[in-house]
C-alpha cells in the first residue's frame, strides 16, 4: 500500500484498530472525534505514545490487552481474549 493510500484510509476512517507498533503512527491523519483501538501487550505501562498522540489530536483512544508467547518483545505471537475484544468493540461502536 502506498503512503498516499494509507493517508486516505486513515483520514476517511471512523475507527482504526491495530497492534501497538509503527503503523499506528498514521493516526496523525485521522480526524478529531474518530476512534483508535490499540492492542497492547499486557503489563506494558511504558509505551503510552499512541494514547498521548491520540489525546493531543482529539482522537478517542481505546485499548485491549494481549498476552505474548515468548520472551522477545518484538517477535512473538499475540493472544487476545476474544470476549474482552468483543466487549470493547461493543463499547467503541455504541
mmCIF file as gemmi writes it, N, C-alpha and C atoms, coordinates in Angstrom:
data_model
loop_
_atom_site.group_PDB
_atom_site.id
_atom_site.type_symbol
_atom_site.label_atom_id
_atom_site.label_alt_id
_atom_site.label_comp_id
_atom_site.label_asym_id
_atom_site.label_entity_id
_atom_site.label_seq_id
_atom_site.pdbx_PDB_ins_code
_atom_site.Cartn_x
_atom_site.Cartn_y
_atom_site.Cartn_z
_atom_site.occupancy
_atom_site.B_iso_or_equiv
_atom_site.pdbx_formal_charge
_atom_site.auth_seq_id
_atom_site.auth_asym_id
_atom_site.pdbx_PDB_model_num
ATOM 1 N N . UNK Axp A 1 ? 0.852 -1.166 0 1 0 ? 1 A 1
ATOM 2 C CA . UNK Axp A 1 ? 0 0 0 1 0 ? 1 A 1
ATOM 3 C C . UNK Axp A 1 ? 0.903 1.236 0 1 0 ? 1 A 1
ATOM 4 N N . UNK Axp A 2 ? 0.59 2.183 -0.848 1 0 ? 2 A 1
ATOM 5 C CA . UNK Axp A 2 ? 1.401 3.398 -0.903 1 0 ? 2 A 1
ATOM 6 C C . UNK Axp A 2 ? 1.106 4.291 0.295 1 0 ? 2 A 1
ATOM 7 N N . UNK Axp A 3 ? 2.007 5.225 0.532 1 0 ? 3 A 1
ATOM 8 C CA . UNK Axp A 3 ? 1.82 6.168 1.624 1 0 ? 3 A 1
ATOM 9 C C . UNK Axp A 3 ? 0.548 6.983 1.417 1 0 ? 3 A 1
ATOM 10 N N . UNK Axp A 4 ? 0.297 7.384 0.193 1 0 ? 4 A 1
ATOM 11 C CA . UNK Axp A 4 ? -0.91 8.157 -0.113 1 0 ? 4 A 1
ATOM 12 C C . UNK Axp A 4 ? -2.172 7.348 0.172 1 0 ? 4 A 1
ATOM 13 N N . UNK Axp A 5 ? -2.151 6.063 -0.135 1 0 ? 5 A 1
ATOM 14 C CA . UNK Axp A 5 ? -3.299 5.193 0.152 1 0 ? 5 A 1
ATOM 15 C C . UNK Axp A 5 ? -3.517 5.055 1.659 1 0 ? 5 A 1
ATOM 16 N N . UNK Axp A 6 ? -2.426 4.963 2.405 1 0 ? 6 A 1
ATOM 17 C CA . UNK Axp A 6 ? -2.529 4.88 3.857 1 0 ? 6 A 1
ATOM 18 C C . UNK Axp A 6 ? -3.154 6.148 4.432 1 0 ? 6 A 1
ATOM 19 N N . UNK Axp A 7 ? -2.717 7.292 3.946 1 0 ? 7 A 1
ATOM 20 C CA . UNK Axp A 7 ? -3.278 8.569 4.404 1 0 ? 7 A 1
ATOM 21 C C . UNK Axp A 7 ? -4.772 8.613 4.124 1 0 ? 7 A 1
ATOM 22 N N . UNK Axp A 8 ? -5.167 8.218 2.923 1 0 ? 8 A 1
ATOM 23 C CA . UNK Axp A 8 ? -6.578 8.248 2.542 1 0 ? 8 A 1
ATOM 24 C C . UNK Axp A 8 ? -7.41 7.343 3.45 1 0 ? 8 A 1
ATOM 25 N N . UNK Axp A 9 ? -6.905 6.156 3.739 1 0 ? 9 A 1
ATOM 26 C CA . UNK Axp A 9 ? -7.64 5.221 4.601 1 0 ? 9 A 1
ATOM 27 C C . UNK Axp A 9 ? -7.794 5.792 6.003 1 0 ? 9 A 1
ATOM 28 N N . UNK Axp A 10 ? -6.714 6.258 6.595 1 0 ? 10 A 1
ATOM 29 C CA . UNK Axp A 10 ? -6.779 6.789 7.956 1 0 ? 10 A 1
ATOM 30 C C . UNK Axp A 10 ? -7.629 8.052 8.017 1 0 ? 10 A 1
ATOM 31 N N . UNK Axp A 11 ? -7.506 8.902 7.018 1 0 ? 11 A 1
ATOM 32 C CA . UNK Axp A 11 ? -8.27 10.154 7.013 1 0 ? 11 A 1
ATOM 33 C C . UNK Axp A 11 ? -9.772 9.897 6.856 1 0 ? 11 A 1
ATOM 34 N N . UNK Axp A 12 ? -10.132 8.846 6.128 1 0 ? 12 A 1
ATOM 35 C CA . UNK Axp A 12 ? -11.541 8.561 5.889 1 0 ? 12 A 1
ATOM 36 C C . UNK Axp A 12 ? -12.187 7.626 6.896 1 0 ? 12 A 1
ATOM 37 N N . UNK Axp A 13 ? -11.396 7.099 7.82 1 0 ? 13 A 1
ATOM 38 C CA . UNK Axp A 13 ? -11.912 6.092 8.753 1 0 ? 13 A 1
ATOM 39 C C . UNK Axp A 13 ? -12.614 6.716 9.947 1 0 ? 13 A 1
ATOM 40 N N . UNK Axp A 14 ? -13.617 6.019 10.437 1 0 ? 14 A 1
ATOM 41 C CA . UNK Axp A 14 ? -14.251 6.385 11.704 1 0 ? 14 A 1
ATOM 42 C C . UNK Axp A 14 ? -13.585 5.666 12.87 1 0 ? 14 A 1
ATOM 43 N N . UNK Axp A 15 ? -13.123 4.431 12.61 1 0 ? 15 A 1
ATOM 44 C CA . UNK Axp A 15 ? -12.458 3.606 13.619 1 0 ? 15 A 1
ATOM 45 C C . UNK Axp A 15 ? -11.256 2.927 12.964 1 0 ? 15 A 1
ATOM 46 N N . UNK Axp A 16 ? -10.122 2.968 13.647 1 0 ? 16 A 1
ATOM 47 C CA . UNK Axp A 16 ? -8.929 2.233 13.225 1 0 ? 16 A 1
ATOM 48 C C . UNK Axp A 16 ? -8.485 1.381 14.403 1 0 ? 16 A 1
ATOM 49 N N . UNK Axp A 17 ? -8.12 0.149 14.131 1 0 ? 17 A 1
ATOM 50 C CA . UNK Axp A 17 ? -7.61 -0.731 15.173 1 0 ? 17 A 1
ATOM 51 C C . UNK Axp A 17 ? -6.358 -1.429 14.711 1 0 ? 17 A 1
ATOM 52 N N . UNK Axp A 18 ? -5.463 -1.686 15.654 1 0 ? 18 A 1
ATOM 53 C CA . UNK Axp A 18 ? -4.251 -2.407 15.293 1 0 ? 18 A 1
ATOM 54 C C . UNK Axp A 18 ? -3.37 -2.682 16.482 1 0 ? 18 A 1
ATOM 55 N N . UNK Axp A 19 ? -2.361 -3.503 16.23 1 0 ? 19 A 1
ATOM 56 C CA . UNK Axp A 19 ? -1.365 -3.813 17.242 1 0 ? 19 A 1
ATOM 57 C C . UNK Axp A 19 ? -0.482 -2.602 17.497 1 0 ? 19 A 1
ATOM 58 N N . UNK Axp A 20 ? -0.003 -2.484 18.723 1 0 ? 20 A 1
ATOM 59 C CA . UNK Axp A 20 ? 0.945 -1.427 19.043 1 0 ? 20 A 1
ATOM 60 C C . UNK Axp A 20 ? 2.146 -1.566 18.11 1 0 ? 20 A 1
ATOM 61 N N . UNK Axp A 21 ? 2.484 -0.494 17.437 1 0 ? 21 A 1
ATOM 62 C CA . UNK Axp A 21 ? 3.616 -0.516 16.52 1 0 ? 21 A 1
ATOM 63 C C . UNK Axp A 21 ? 3.606 0.69 15.613 1 0 ? 21 A 1
ATOM 64 N N . UNK Axp A 22 ? 4.613 0.772 14.777 1 0 ? 22 A 1
ATOM 65 C CA . UNK Axp A 22 ? 4.829 1.93 13.928 1 0 ? 22 A 1
ATOM 66 C C . UNK Axp A 22 ? 3.679 2.274 12.998 1 0 ? 22 A 1
ATOM 67 N N . UNK Axp A 23 ? 2.905 1.275 12.576 1 0 ? 23 A 1
ATOM 68 C CA . UNK Axp A 23 ? 1.791 1.537 11.667 1 0 ? 23 A 1
ATOM 69 C C . UNK Axp A 23 ? 0.74 2.459 12.253 1 0 ? 23 A 1
ATOM 70 N N . UNK Axp A 24 ? 0.63 2.473 13.568 1 0 ? 24 A 1
ATOM 71 C CA . UNK Axp A 24 ? -0.37 3.34 14.2 1 0 ? 24 A 1
ATOM 72 C C . UNK Axp A 24 ? 0.023 4.813 14.158 1 0 ? 24 A 1
ATOM 73 N N . UNK Axp A 25 ? 1.246 5.095 13.754 1 0 ? 25 A 1
ATOM 74 C CA . UNK Axp A 25 ? 1.664 6.488 13.618 1 0 ? 25 A 1
ATOM 75 C C . UNK Axp A 25 ? 0.778 7.226 12.624 1 0 ? 25 A 1
ATOM 76 N N . UNK Axp A 26 ? 0.174 6.495 11.709 1 0 ? 26 A 1
ATOM 77 C CA . UNK Axp A 26 ? -0.71 7.112 10.721 1 0 ? 26 A 1
ATOM 78 C C . UNK Axp A 26 ? -1.96 7.726 11.334 1 0 ? 26 A 1
ATOM 79 N N . UNK Axp A 27 ? -2.169 7.567 12.635 1 0 ? 27 A 1
ATOM 80 C CA . UNK Axp A 27 ? -3.301 8.253 13.264 1 0 ? 27 A 1
ATOM 81 C C . UNK Axp A 27 ? -3.146 9.762 13.139 1 0 ? 27 A 1
ATOM 82 N N . UNK Axp A 28 ? -1.947 10.21 12.782 1 0 ? 28 A 1
ATOM 83 C CA . UNK Axp A 28 ? -1.733 11.641 12.519 1 0 ? 28 A 1
ATOM 84 C C . UNK Axp A 28 ? -2.695 12.16 11.458 1 0 ? 28 A 1
ATOM 85 N N . UNK Axp A 29 ? -3.191 11.281 10.606 1 0 ? 29 A 1
ATOM 86 C CA . UNK Axp A 29 ? -4.065 11.682 9.507 1 0 ? 29 A 1
ATOM 87 C C . UNK Axp A 29 ? -5.543 11.456 9.804 1 0 ? 29 A 1
ATOM 88 N N . UNK Axp A 30 ? -5.852 10.985 11.009 1 0 ? 30 A 1
ATOM 89 C CA . UNK Axp A 30 ? -7.252 10.783 11.389 1 0 ? 30 A 1
ATOM 90 C C . UNK Axp A 30 ? -7.887 12.107 11.79 1 0 ? 30 A 1
ATOM 91 N N . UNK Axp A 31 ? -9.185 12.173 11.672 1 0 ? 31 A 1
ATOM 92 C CA . UNK Axp A 31 ? -9.926 13.372 12.049 1 0 ? 31 A 1
ATOM 93 C C . UNK Axp A 31 ? -10.244 13.36 13.54 1 0 ? 31 A 1
ATOM 94 N N . UNK Axp A 32 ? -10.302 14.53 14.157 1 0 ? 32 A 1
ATOM 95 C CA . UNK Axp A 32 ? -10.725 14.594 15.561 1 0 ? 32 A 1
ATOM 96 C C . UNK Axp A 32 ? -12.1 13.951 15.723 1 0 ? 32 A 1
ATOM 97 N N . UNK Axp A 33 ? -12.282 13.26 16.844 1 0 ? 33 A 1
ATOM 98 C CA . UNK Axp A 33 ? -13.557 12.604 17.12 1 0 ? 33 A 1
ATOM 99 C C . UNK Axp A 33 ? -13.638 11.175 16.62 1 0 ? 33 A 1
ATOM 100 N N . UNK Axp A 34 ? -12.654 10.747 15.814 1 0 ? 34 A 1
ATOM 101 C CA . UNK Axp A 34 ? -12.636 9.358 15.38 1 0 ? 34 A 1
ATOM 102 C C . UNK Axp A 34 ? -12.076 8.488 16.505 1 0 ? 34 A 1
ATOM 103 N N . UNK Axp A 35 ? -12.011 7.184 16.276 1 0 ? 35 A 1
ATOM 104 C CA . UNK Axp A 35 ? -11.668 6.26 17.361 1 0 ? 35 A 1
ATOM 105 C C . UNK Axp A 35 ? -10.486 5.379 16.981 1 0 ? 35 A 1
ATOM 106 N N . UNK Axp A 36 ? -9.583 5.222 17.938 1 0 ? 36 A 1
ATOM 107 C CA . UNK Axp A 36 ? -8.435 4.34 17.787 1 0 ? 36 A 1
ATOM 108 C C . UNK Axp A 36 ? -8.538 3.213 18.799 1 0 ? 36 A 1
ATOM 109 N N . UNK Axp A 37 ? -8.398 1.984 18.329 1 0 ? 37 A 1
ATOM 110 C CA . UNK Axp A 37 ? -8.386 0.798 19.181 1 0 ? 37 A 1
ATOM 111 C C . UNK Axp A 37 ? -7.001 0.168 19.074 1 0 ? 37 A 1
ATOM 112 N N . UNK Axp A 38 ? -6.252 0.219 20.163 1 0 ? 38 A 1
ATOM 113 C CA . UNK Axp A 38 ? -4.899 -0.326 20.173 1 0 ? 38 A 1
ATOM 114 C C . UNK Axp A 38 ? -4.867 -1.655 20.92 1 0 ? 38 A 1
ATOM 115 N N . UNK Axp A 39 ? -4.221 -2.639 20.326 1 0 ? 39 A 1
ATOM 116 C CA . UNK Axp A 39 ? -3.946 -3.899 21.005 1 0 ? 39 A 1
ATOM 117 C C . UNK Axp A 39 ? -2.554 -3.754 21.598 1 0 ? 39 A 1
ATOM 118 N N . UNK Axp A 40 ? -2.503 -3.764 22.934 1 0 ? 40 A 1
ATOM 119 C CA . UNK Axp A 40 ? -1.213 -3.554 23.587 1 0 ? 40 A 1
ATOM 120 C C . UNK Axp A 40 ? -0.873 -4.702 24.514 1 0 ? 40 A 1
ATOM 121 N N . UNK Axp A 41 ? 0.394 -4.906 24.66 1 0 ? 41 A 1
ATOM 122 C CA . UNK Axp A 41 ? 0.916 -6.009 25.477 1 0 ? 41 A 1
ATOM 123 C C . UNK Axp A 41 ? 0.537 -5.819 26.936 1 0 ? 41 A 1
ATOM 124 N N . UNK Axp A 42 ? 0.014 -6.872 27.536 1 0 ? 42 A 1
ATOM 125 C CA . UNK Axp A 42 ? -0.358 -6.854 28.943 1 0 ? 42 A 1
ATOM 126 C C . UNK Axp A 42 ? 0.844 -6.452 29.802 1 0 ? 42 A 1
ATOM 127 N N . UNK Axp A 43 ? 0.587 -5.649 30.811 1 0 ? 43 A 1
ATOM 128 C CA . UNK Axp A 43 ? 1.601 -5.165 31.749 1 0 ? 43 A 1
ATOM 129 C C . UNK Axp A 43 ? 2.603 -4.197 31.126 1 0 ? 43 A 1
ATOM 130 N N . UNK Axp A 44 ? 2.316 -3.678 29.939 1 0 ? 44 A 1
ATOM 131 C CA . UNK Axp A 44 ? 3.187 -2.677 29.329 1 0 ? 44 A 1
ATOM 132 C C . UNK Axp A 44 ? 2.672 -1.305 29.729 1 0 ? 44 A 1
ATOM 133 N N . UNK Axp A 45 ? 3.258 -0.761 30.762 1 0 ? 45 A 1
ATOM 134 C CA . UNK Axp A 45 ? 2.839 0.552 31.25 1 0 ? 45 A 1
ATOM 135 C C . UNK Axp A 45 ? 3.771 1.654 30.781 1 0 ? 45 A 1
ATOM 136 N N . UNK Axp A 46 ? 4.681 1.334 29.874 1 0 ? 46 A 1
ATOM 137 C CA . UNK Axp A 46 ? 5.668 2.309 29.433 1 0 ? 46 A 1
ATOM 138 C C . UNK Axp A 46 ? 5.346 2.914 28.074 1 0 ? 46 A 1
ATOM 139 N N . UNK Axp A 47 ? 4.786 2.121 27.171 1 0 ? 47 A 1
ATOM 140 C CA . UNK Axp A 47 ? 4.567 2.577 25.794 1 0 ? 47 A 1
ATOM 141 C C . UNK Axp A 47 ? 3.189 3.202 25.638 1 0 ? 47 A 1
ATOM 142 N N . UNK Axp A 48 ? 3.067 4.422 26.084 1 0 ? 48 A 1
ATOM 143 C CA . UNK Axp A 48 ? 1.788 5.137 26.019 1 0 ? 48 A 1
ATOM 144 C C . UNK Axp A 48 ? 1.756 6.167 24.893 1 0 ? 48 A 1
ATOM 145 N N . UNK Axp A 49 ? 2.641 6.015 23.928 1 0 ? 49 A 1
ATOM 146 C CA . UNK Axp A 49 ? 2.777 7.041 22.893 1 0 ? 49 A 1
ATOM 147 C C . UNK Axp A 49 ? 1.499 7.237 22.08 1 0 ? 49 A 1
ATOM 148 N N . UNK Axp A 50 ? 0.771 6.166 21.763 1 0 ? 50 A 1
ATOM 149 C CA . UNK Axp A 50 ? -0.429 6.333 20.939 1 0 ? 50 A 1
ATOM 150 C C . UNK Axp A 50 ? -1.588 6.907 21.736 1 0 ? 50 A 1
ATOM 151 N N . UNK Axp A 51 ? -1.636 6.618 23.014 1 0 ? 51 A 1
ATOM 152 C CA . UNK Axp A 51 ? -2.622 7.272 23.877 1 0 ? 51 A 1
ATOM 153 C C . UNK Axp A 51 ? -2.347 8.772 23.92 1 0 ? 51 A 1
ATOM 154 N N . UNK Axp A 52 ? -1.087 9.136 24.12 1 0 ? 52 A 1
ATOM 155 C CA . UNK Axp A 52 ? -0.707 10.549 24.192 1 0 ? 52 A 1
ATOM 156 C C . UNK Axp A 52 ? -0.981 11.248 22.87 1 0 ? 52 A 1
ATOM 157 N N . UNK Axp A 53 ? -0.583 10.632 21.772 1 0 ? 53 A 1
ATOM 158 C CA . UNK Axp A 53 ? -0.791 11.227 20.454 1 0 ? 53 A 1
ATOM 159 C C . UNK Axp A 53 ? -2.278 11.373 20.151 1 0 ? 53 A 1
ATOM 160 N N . UNK Axp A 54 ? -3.051 10.337 20.431 1 0 ? 54 A 1
ATOM 161 C CA . UNK Axp A 54 ? -4.496 10.398 20.194 1 0 ? 54 A 1
ATOM 162 C C . UNK Axp A 54 ? -5.13 11.513 21.015 1 0 ? 54 A 1
ATOM 163 N N . UNK Axp A 55 ? -4.716 11.649 22.255 1 0 ? 55 A 1
ATOM 164 C CA . UNK Axp A 55 ? -5.262 12.702 23.12 1 0 ? 55 A 1
ATOM 165 C C . UNK Axp A 55 ? -4.975 14.083 22.556 1 0 ? 55 A 1
ATOM 166 N N . UNK Axp A 56 ? -3.764 14.287 22.08 1 0 ? 56 A 1
ATOM 167 C CA . UNK Axp A 56 ? -3.385 15.585 21.507 1 0 ? 56 A 1
ATOM 168 C C . UNK Axp A 56 ? -4.149 15.885 20.219 1 0 ? 56 A 1
ATOM 169 N N . UNK Axp A 57 ? -4.508 14.843 19.479 1 0 ? 57 A 1
ATOM 170 C CA . UNK Axp A 57 ? -5.191 15.013 18.192 1 0 ? 57 A 1
ATOM 171 C C . UNK Axp A 57 ? -6.713 15.002 18.306 1 0 ? 57 A 1
ATOM 172 N N . UNK Axp A 58 ? -7.236 14.8 19.51 1 0 ? 58 A 1
ATOM 173 C CA . UNK Axp A 58 ? -8.688 14.751 19.682 1 0 ? 58 A 1
ATOM 174 C C . UNK Axp A 58 ? -9.302 13.447 19.215 1 0 ? 58 A 1
ATOM 175 N N . UNK Axp A 59 ? -8.512 12.387 19.201 1 0 ? 59 A 1
ATOM 176 C CA . UNK Axp A 59 ? -8.979 11.061 18.793 1 0 ? 59 A 1
ATOM 177 C C . UNK Axp A 59 ? -9.335 10.277 20.051 1 0 ? 59 A 1
ATOM 178 N N . UNK Axp A 60 ? -10.467 9.608 20.024 1 0 ? 60 A 1
ATOM 179 C CA . UNK Axp A 60 ? -10.899 8.793 21.164 1 0 ? 60 A 1
ATOM 180 C C . UNK Axp A 60 ? -10.093 7.502 21.186 1 0 ? 60 A 1
ATOM 181 N N . UNK Axp A 61 ? -9.418 7.249 22.291 1 0 ? 61 A 1
ATOM 182 C CA . UNK Axp A 61 ? -8.489 6.125 22.411 1 0 ? 61 A 1
ATOM 183 C C . UNK Axp A 61 ? -9.082 5.005 23.253 1 0 ? 61 A 1
ATOM 184 N N . UNK Axp A 62 ? -8.97 3.793 22.747 1 0 ? 62 A 1
ATOM 185 C CA . UNK Axp A 62 ? -9.391 2.592 23.459 1 0 ? 62 A 1
ATOM 186 C C . UNK Axp A 62 ? -8.278 1.556 23.313 1 0 ? 62 A 1
ATOM 187 N N . UNK Axp A 63 ? -8.204 0.639 24.262 1 0 ? 63 A 1
ATOM 188 C CA . UNK Axp A 63 ? -7.209 -0.42 24.124 1 0 ? 63 A 1
ATOM 189 C C . UNK Axp A 63 ? -7.724 -1.728 24.698 1 0 ? 63 A 1
ATOM 190 N N . UNK Axp A 64 ? -7.124 -2.791 24.231 1 0 ? 64 A 1
ATOM 191 C CA . UNK Axp A 64 ? -7.358 -4.121 24.778 1 0 ? 64 A 1
ATOM 192 C C . UNK Axp A 64 ? -5.983 -4.736 25.024 1 0 ? 64 A 1
ATOM 193 N N . UNK Axp A 65 ? -5.84 -5.404 26.156 1 0 ? 65 A 1
ATOM 194 C CA . UNK Axp A 65 ? -4.572 -6.051 26.478 1 0 ? 65 A 1
ATOM 195 C C . UNK Axp A 65 ? -4.444 -7.372 25.743 1 0 ? 65 A 1
ATOM 196 N N . UNK Axp A 66 ? -3.21 -7.718 25.438 1 0 ? 66 A 1
ATOM 197 C CA . UNK Axp A 66 ? -2.915 -9.008 24.822 1 0 ? 66 A 1
ATOM 198 C C . UNK Axp A 66 ? -1.795 -9.683 25.601 1 0 ? 66 A 1
ATOM 199 N N . UNK Axp A 67 ? -1.712 -10.966 25.437 1 0 ? 67 A 1
ATOM 200 C CA . UNK Axp A 67 ? -0.608 -11.727 26.017 1 0 ? 67 A 1
ATOM 201 C C . UNK Axp A 67 ? 0.301 -12.15 24.88 1 0 ? 67 A 1
ATOM 202 N N . UNK Axp A 68 ? 1.562 -12.253 25.18 1 0 ? 68 A 1
ATOM 203 C CA . UNK Axp A 68 ? 2.529 -12.675 24.173 1 0 ? 68 A 1
ATOM 204 C C . UNK Axp A 68 ? 3.159 -13.989 24.583 1 0 ? 68 A 1
ATOM 205 N N . UNK Axp A 69 ? 3.333 -14.846 23.605 1 0 ? 69 A 1
ATOM 206 C CA . UNK Axp A 69 ? 4.044 -16.096 23.858 1 0 ? 69 A 1
ATOM 207 C C . UNK Axp A 69 ? 5.486 -15.892 23.449 1 0 ? 69 A 1
ATOM 208 N N . UNK Axp A 70 ? 6.379 -16.091 24.381 1 0 ? 70 A 1
ATOM 209 C CA . UNK Axp A 70 ? 7.795 -15.889 24.11 1 0 ? 70 A 1
ATOM 210 C C . UNK Axp A 70 ? 8.303 -14.674 24.854 1 0 ? 70 A 1
ATOM 211 N N . UNK Axp A 71 ? 9.592 -14.612 24.977 1 0 ? 71 A 1
ATOM 212 C CA . UNK Axp A 71 ? 10.217 -13.531 25.732 1 0 ? 71 A 1
ATOM 213 C C . UNK Axp A 71 ? 10.64 -12.357 24.869 1 0 ? 71 A 1
ATOM 214 N N . UNK Axp A 72 ? 10.654 -12.526 23.562 1 0 ? 72 A 1
ATOM 215 C CA . UNK Axp A 72 ? 11.096 -11.456 22.673 1 0 ? 72 A 1
ATOM 216 C C . UNK Axp A 72 ? 10.004 -10.404 22.56 1 0 ? 72 A 1
ATOM 217 N N . UNK Axp A 73 ? 10.333 -9.184 22.911 1 0 ? 73 A 1
ATOM 218 C CA . UNK Axp A 73 ? 9.361 -8.091 22.9 1 0 ? 73 A 1
ATOM 219 C C . UNK Axp A 73 ? 8.847 -7.792 21.497 1 0 ? 73 A 1
ATOM 220 N N . UNK Axp A 74 ? 9.657 -8.048 20.476 1 0 ? 74 A 1
ATOM 221 C CA . UNK Axp A 74 ? 9.309 -7.636 19.121 1 0 ? 74 A 1
ATOM 222 C C . UNK Axp A 74 ? 8.858 -8.777 18.217 1 0 ? 74 A 1
ATOM 223 N N . UNK Axp A 75 ? 9.207 -10.01 18.564 1 0 ? 75 A 1
ATOM 224 C CA . UNK Axp A 75 ? 8.836 -11.143 17.725 1 0 ? 75 A 1
ATOM 225 C C . UNK Axp A 75 ? 8.213 -12.212 18.618 1 0 ? 75 A 1
ATOM 226 N N . UNK Axp A 76 ? 6.901 -12.202 18.689 1 0 ? 76 A 1
ATOM 227 C CA . UNK Axp A 76 ? 6.188 -13.212 19.471 1 0 ? 76 A 1
ATOM 228 C C . UNK Axp A 76 ? 4.74 -13.262 19.006 1 0 ? 76 A 1
ATOM 229 N N . UNK Axp A 77 ? 4.09 -14.371 19.283 1 0 ? 77 A 1
ATOM 230 C CA . UNK Axp A 77 ? 2.673 -14.497 18.958 1 0 ? 77 A 1
ATOM 231 C C . UNK Axp A 77 ? 1.856 -13.656 19.929 1 0 ? 77 A 1
ATOM 232 N N . UNK Axp A 78 ? 0.797 -13.062 19.431 1 0 ? 78 A 1
ATOM 233 C CA . UNK Axp A 78 ? -0.085 -12.235 20.248 1 0 ? 78 A 1
ATOM 234 C C . UNK Axp A 78 ? -1.389 -12.98 20.475 1 0 ? 78 A 1
ATOM 235 N N . UNK Axp A 79 ? -1.804 -13.041 21.725 1 0 ? 79 A 1
ATOM 236 C CA . UNK Axp A 79 ? -3.041 -13.732 22.084 1 0 ? 79 A 1
ATOM 237 C C . UNK Axp A 79 ? -3.997 -12.717 22.691 1 0 ? 79 A 1
ATOM 238 N N . UNK Axp A 80 ? -5.182 -12.617 22.108 1 0 ? 80 A 1
ATOM 239 C CA . UNK Axp A 80 ? -6.191 -11.666 22.575 1 0 ? 80 A 1
ATOM 240 C C . UNK Axp A 80 ? -7.39 -12.452 23.093 1 0 ? 80 A 1
ATOM 241 N N . UNK Axp A 81 ? -7.855 -12.091 24.266 1 0 ? 81 A 1
ATOM 242 C CA . UNK Axp A 81 ? -9.071 -12.688 24.807 1 0 ? 81 A 1
ATOM 243 C C . UNK Axp A 81 ? -10.242 -12.176 23.966 1 0 ? 81 A 1
ATOM 244 N N . UNK Axp A 82 ? -10.909 -13.071 23.263 1 0 ? 82 A 1
ATOM 245 C CA . UNK Axp A 82 ? -11.961 -12.658 22.331 1 0 ? 82 A 1
ATOM 246 C C . UNK Axp A 82 ? -13.163 -12.029 23.027 1 0 ? 82 A 1
ATOM 247 N N . UNK Axp A 83 ? -13.448 -12.441 24.234 1 0 ? 83 A 1
ATOM 248 C CA . UNK Axp A 83 ? -14.555 -11.823 24.975 1 0 ? 83 A 1
ATOM 249 C C . UNK Axp A 83 ? -14.208 -10.377 25.315 1 0 ? 83 A 1
ATOM 250 N N . UNK Axp A 84 ? -12.972 -10.139 25.749 1 0 ? 84 A 1
ATOM 251 C CA . UNK Axp A 84 ? -12.534 -8.765 26.021 1 0 ? 84 A 1
ATOM 252 C C . UNK Axp A 84 ? -12.601 -7.911 24.763 1 0 ? 84 A 1
ATOM 253 N N . UNK Axp A 85 ? -12.155 -8.476 23.642 1 0 ? 85 A 1
ATOM 254 C CA . UNK Axp A 85 ? -12.185 -7.742 22.378 1 0 ? 85 A 1
ATOM 255 C C . UNK Axp A 85 ? -13.617 -7.446 21.955 1 0 ? 85 A 1
ATOM 256 N N . UNK Axp A 86 ? -14.488 -8.43 22.06 1 0 ? 86 A 1
ATOM 257 C CA . UNK Axp A 86 ? -15.892 -8.225 21.688 1 0 ? 86 A 1
ATOM 258 C C . UNK Axp A 86 ? -16.533 -7.142 22.554 1 0 ? 86 A 1
ATOM 259 N N . UNK Axp A 87 ? -16.293 -7.186 23.857 1 0 ? 87 A 1
ATOM 260 C CA . UNK Axp A 87 ? -16.848 -6.169 24.756 1 0 ? 87 A 1
ATOM 261 C C . UNK Axp A 87 ? -16.337 -4.78 24.406 1 0 ? 87 A 1
ATOM 262 N N . UNK Axp A 88 ? -15.069 -4.684 24.058 1 0 ? 88 A 1
ATOM 263 C CA . UNK Axp A 88 ? -14.516 -3.388 23.678 1 0 ? 88 A 1
ATOM 264 C C . UNK Axp A 88 ? -15.109 -2.9 22.36 1 0 ? 88 A 1
ATOM 265 N N . UNK Axp A 89 ? -15.273 -3.8 21.402 1 0 ? 89 A 1
ATOM 266 C CA . UNK Axp A 89 ? -15.87 -3.404 20.122 1 0 ? 89 A 1
ATOM 267 C C . UNK Axp A 89 ? -17.302 -2.916 20.308 1 0 ? 89 A 1
ATOM 268 N N . UNK Axp A 90 ? -18.038 -3.542 21.207 1 0 ? 90 A 1
ATOM 269 C CA . UNK Axp A 90 ? -19.397 -3.08 21.504 1 0 ? 90 A 1
ATOM 270 C C . UNK Axp A 90 ? -19.343 -1.673 22.088 1 0 ? 90 A 1
ATOM 271 N N . UNK Axp A 91 ? -18.424 -1.446 23.005 1 0 ? 91 A 1
ATOM 272 C CA . UNK Axp A 91 ? -18.274 -0.125 23.623 1 0 ? 91 A 1
ATOM 273 C C . UNK Axp A 91 ? -17.879 0.931 22.591 1 0 ? 91 A 1
ATOM 274 N N . UNK Axp A 92 ? -16.927 0.591 21.733 1 0 ? 92 A 1
ATOM 275 C CA . UNK Axp A 92 ? -16.419 1.543 20.744 1 0 ? 92 A 1
ATOM 276 C C . UNK Axp A 92 ? -17.48 1.906 19.715 1 0 ? 92 A 1
ATOM 277 N N . UNK Axp A 93 ? -18.315 0.955 19.341 1 0 ? 93 A 1
ATOM 278 C CA . UNK Axp A 93 ? -19.286 1.201 18.271 1 0 ? 93 A 1
ATOM 279 C C . UNK Axp A 93 ? -20.649 1.667 18.767 1 0 ? 93 A 1
ATOM 280 N N . UNK Axp A 94 ? -20.823 1.78 20.078 1 0 ? 94 A 1
ATOM 281 C CA . UNK Axp A 94 ? -22.137 2.218 20.573 1 0 ? 94 A 1
ATOM 282 C C . UNK Axp A 94 ? -22.158 3.704 20.846 1 0 ? 94 A 1
